[in-house]
């Protein structure tokens, strides 16, 4: 009887898994945007659908698929509303990757990048109540270099993995961690930075980083 009570109390004290917080209407971030077209046009995006660079879409690292955001080019105050359908950009210092059509709408095709303000305008109707987040610490065309970094991260953190991003050229991304919330992943990124490892948070969707 005592053993049963002890077991029950141990379960009662067990913390419930933390649930990712959905994007908030009006949530905003400022940073550098880029755009992507060929060779990704006609290929499958991270949400499982075919990417069409002439549609008003974008790639974001952490916002749920189906989220609509307004992107304002801070250099000319032109703005466009796009739907998140893909993951990226996987280049440090950038916050969103626009389709070619969206980039054209805010005069970003020529420069290739622009400083923008991104504001969430509409949340997806079926926001998933589960999700996982990781920290990307590197991306390489050379798989051997990516594997070297993966081994170093594994020695430092206990686990790390490679994820292949299809395209031309193929990129190998090095991911560390598998956290239930953005906050947990940001904390992991801070710990990595304390060990002189730069990285940024990315969302994992249904096993497809």
Coordinates of C-alpha atoms in Angstrom, one line a residue:
X1 CA 0.0 0.0 0.0
X2 CA 2.8 2.4 0.9
X3 CA 4.6 1.6 -2.3
X4 CA 1.5 2.5 -4.3
X5 CA 1.1 5.8 -2.4
X6 CA 4.7 6.7 -3.1
X7 CA 4.3 5.8 -6.8
X8 CA 1.2 7.9 -7.1
X9 CA 2.7 10.9 -5.4
X10 CA 5.7 10.6 -7.7
X11 CA 3.4 10.7 -10.8
X12 CA 1.5 13.7 -9.2
X13 CA 4.7 15.7 -9.0
X14 CA 5.7 14.9 -12.5
X15 CA 5.6 18.0 -14.7
X16 CA 3.3 18.1 -17.6
X17 CA 4.9 18.6 -21.1
X18 CA 5.0 22.3 -22.0
X19 CA 2.8 23.3 -24.9
X20 CA 4.1 25.7 -27.6
X21 CA 2.6 29.1 -27.4
X22 CA 0.7 30.0 -30.6
X23 CA 1.7 33.1 -32.6
X24 CA -0.1 36.2 -31.3
X25 CA -1.9 38.6 -33.6
X26 CA 0.3 41.7 -33.8
X27 CA 3.4 39.8 -32.8
X28 CA 6.3 41.5 -34.6
X29 CA 10.0 41.2 -35.4
X30 CA 12.4 43.3 -37.4
X31 CA 15.4 42.0 -39.4
X32 CA 16.6 41.1 -42.8
X33 CA 14.5 39.4 -45.4
X34 CA 15.6 37.5 -48.5
X35 CA 13.7 35.8 -51.3
X36 CA 13.9 32.5 -53.2
X37 CA 12.7 31.3 -56.6
X38 CA 14.6 28.8 -58.8
X39 CA 15.6 26.0 -58.2
X40 CA 13.0 25.6 -55.5
X41 CA 10.0 26.5 -57.7
X42 CA 8.0 23.4 -58.4
X43 CA 9.5 21.5 -55.6
X44 CA 7.8 20.3 -52.4
X45 CA 7.9 22.9 -49.6
X46 CA 8.2 21.9 -45.9
X47 CA 4.4 22.0 -45.5
X48 CA 4.2 19.1 -48.0
X49 CA 2.8 21.3 -50.9
X50 CA 4.4 22.4 -54.1
X51 CA 6.2 25.7 -53.9
X52 CA 5.0 28.3 -56.5
X53 CA 7.3 31.4 -56.5
X54 CA 4.5 33.4 -58.1
X55 CA 2.2 33.0 -55.0
X56 CA 2.3 35.3 -52.0
X57 CA 4.1 32.9 -49.6
X58 CA 7.1 32.9 -47.3
X59 CA 9.4 30.7 -45.4
X60 CA 9.8 31.3 -41.6
X61 CA 11.8 29.3 -39.0
X62 CA 9.2 29.1 -36.3
X63 CA 5.8 30.4 -37.2
X64 CA 3.2 27.6 -37.7
X65 CA 2.2 26.8 -41.3
X66 CA -0.8 28.8 -42.4
X67 CA 0.1 31.9 -40.4
X68 CA -0.4 35.2 -42.4
X69 CA 2.1 38.0 -41.9
X70 CA 2.5 41.5 -43.2
X71 CA 6.1 42.3 -44.4
X72 CA 7.1 45.9 -44.7
X73 CA 10.2 47.0 -46.5
X74 CA 11.6 49.6 -44.1
X75 CA 13.6 51.3 -46.9
X76 CA 10.5 52.3 -49.0
X77 CA 7.5 51.5 -46.7
X78 CA 6.0 49.1 -49.2
X79 CA 4.3 46.1 -47.7
X80 CA 2.9 42.7 -48.7
X81 CA 0.8 40.1 -46.9
X82 CA 2.1 36.5 -47.2
X83 CA 1.3 33.1 -45.9
X84 CA 3.9 30.9 -44.2
X85 CA 4.2 27.6 -46.1
X86 CA 7.9 26.7 -45.8
X87 CA 10.9 26.7 -43.4
X88 CA 13.8 29.1 -43.7
X89 CA 15.8 31.1 -44.2
X90 CA 18.7 29.0 -42.9
X91 CA 21.2 31.8 -43.1
X92 CA 22.1 33.5 -39.8
X93 CA 21.0 37.1 -39.6
X94 CA 17.8 36.7 -41.8
X95 CA 14.3 36.3 -40.4
X96 CA 12.1 35.5 -43.4
X97 CA 12.4 34.2 -47.0
X98 CA 9.8 35.6 -49.4
X99 CA 8.5 34.2 -52.6
X100 CA 9.6 36.0 -55.8
X101 CA 6.1 37.5 -56.2
X102 CA 6.2 38.9 -52.7
X103 CA 9.7 40.2 -53.1
X104 CA 8.7 41.9 -56.3
X105 CA 5.7 43.6 -54.5
X106 CA 8.1 45.4 -52.1
X107 CA 10.9 46.1 -54.7
X108 CA 13.3 43.6 -53.2
X109 CA 14.2 41.6 -56.3
X110 CA 17.2 43.7 -57.3
X111 CA 18.9 44.1 -54.0
X112 CA 18.1 40.5 -53.0
X113 CA 17.7 41.4 -49.3
X114 CA 16.0 44.2 -47.3
X115 CA 15.5 45.2 -43.8
X116 CA 11.8 44.5 -42.9
X117 CA 9.3 44.5 -40.2
X118 CA 7.2 41.3 -40.0
X119 CA 3.8 41.4 -38.2
X120 CA 1.5 38.4 -37.6
X121 CA -2.0 39.3 -39.0
X122 CA -3.9 36.0 -39.0
X123 CA -3.3 32.8 -37.1
X124 CA -3.9 29.4 -38.8
X125 CA -7.3 28.0 -37.9
X126 CA -6.0 24.6 -37.0
X127 CA -2.9 25.6 -35.0
X128 CA -1.1 22.4 -33.9
X129 CA -1.0 21.9 -30.1
X130 CA 2.3 20.1 -30.3
X131 CA 5.6 21.0 -31.9
X132 CA 9.3 20.8 -31.4
X133 CA 12.2 23.2 -31.8
X134 CA 15.9 22.9 -32.3
X135 CA 19.0 25.1 -32.6
X136 CA 20.7 25.3 -36.0
X137 CA 24.5 25.7 -35.5
X138 CA 25.7 25.4 -39.0
X139 CA 24.9 24.7 -42.7
X140 CA 27.4 23.4 -45.2
X141 CA 27.6 22.3 -48.9
X142 CA 30.3 19.8 -47.8
X143 CA 28.8 16.9 -45.9
X144 CA 32.2 16.1 -44.3
X145 CA 32.4 19.5 -42.7
X146 CA 28.9 19.2 -41.4
X147 CA 29.7 15.8 -40.0
X148 CA 32.7 17.2 -38.2
X149 CA 30.5 19.9 -36.5
X150 CA 27.9 17.3 -35.7
X151 CA 30.5 15.2 -33.9
X152 CA 31.7 18.2 -31.9
X153 CA 28.2 19.2 -30.9
X154 CA 27.4 15.6 -29.9
X155 CA 30.5 15.6 -27.6
X156 CA 29.4 19.0 -26.2
X157 CA 25.6 18.4 -25.9
X158 CA 25.2 14.6 -26.0
X159 CA 23.3 14.6 -29.3
X160 CA 23.2 16.4 -32.6
X161 CA 22.1 15.5 -36.1
X162 CA 22.4 16.3 -39.8
X163 CA 19.4 17.4 -41.9
X164 CA 19.6 17.6 -45.6
X165 CA 18.0 20.6 -47.4
X166 CA 17.3 19.7 -51.0
X167 CA 18.0 22.2 -53.7
X168 CA 20.9 23.2 -55.8
X169 CA 23.4 22.9 -54.2
X170 CA 22.3 20.5 -51.5
X171 CA 22.9 21.9 -48.0
X172 CA 23.6 20.0 -44.8
X173 CA 22.3 21.6 -41.7
X174 CA 23.5 20.7 -38.2
X175 CA 20.8 20.8 -35.5
X176 CA 21.1 20.5 -31.8
X177 CA 18.3 19.7 -29.3
X178 CA 14.6 18.8 -29.5
X179 CA 12.7 21.2 -27.3
X180 CA 9.0 21.5 -26.7
X181 CA 8.8 25.3 -26.8
X182 CA 10.6 28.3 -28.4
X183 CA 11.6 29.4 -24.9
X184 CA 13.3 26.2 -24.1
X185 CA 15.1 26.3 -27.5
X186 CA 16.2 29.9 -26.9
X187 CA 17.6 28.8 -23.5
X188 CA 19.5 26.1 -25.3
X189 CA 20.8 28.6 -27.8
X190 CA 22.0 30.8 -25.0
X191 CA 23.9 27.9 -23.4
X192 CA 25.5 27.1 -26.7
X193 CA 26.5 30.8 -27.1
X194 CA 28.2 30.6 -23.7
X195 CA 30.3 27.8 -25.2
X196 CA 31.2 30.1 -28.1
X197 CA 28.7 28.2 -30.5
X198 CA 26.5 30.5 -32.6
X199 CA 23.0 29.3 -33.6
X200 CA 19.4 30.2 -34.1
X201 CA 16.1 28.5 -33.3
X202 CA 14.2 26.6 -35.9
X203 CA 10.8 24.7 -35.7
X204 CA 10.5 21.0 -36.5
X205 CA 7.2 20.1 -38.2
X206 CA 5.9 16.5 -38.2
X207 CA 9.5 15.3 -38.4
X208 CA 10.4 17.6 -41.3
X209 CA 12.9 20.3 -40.1

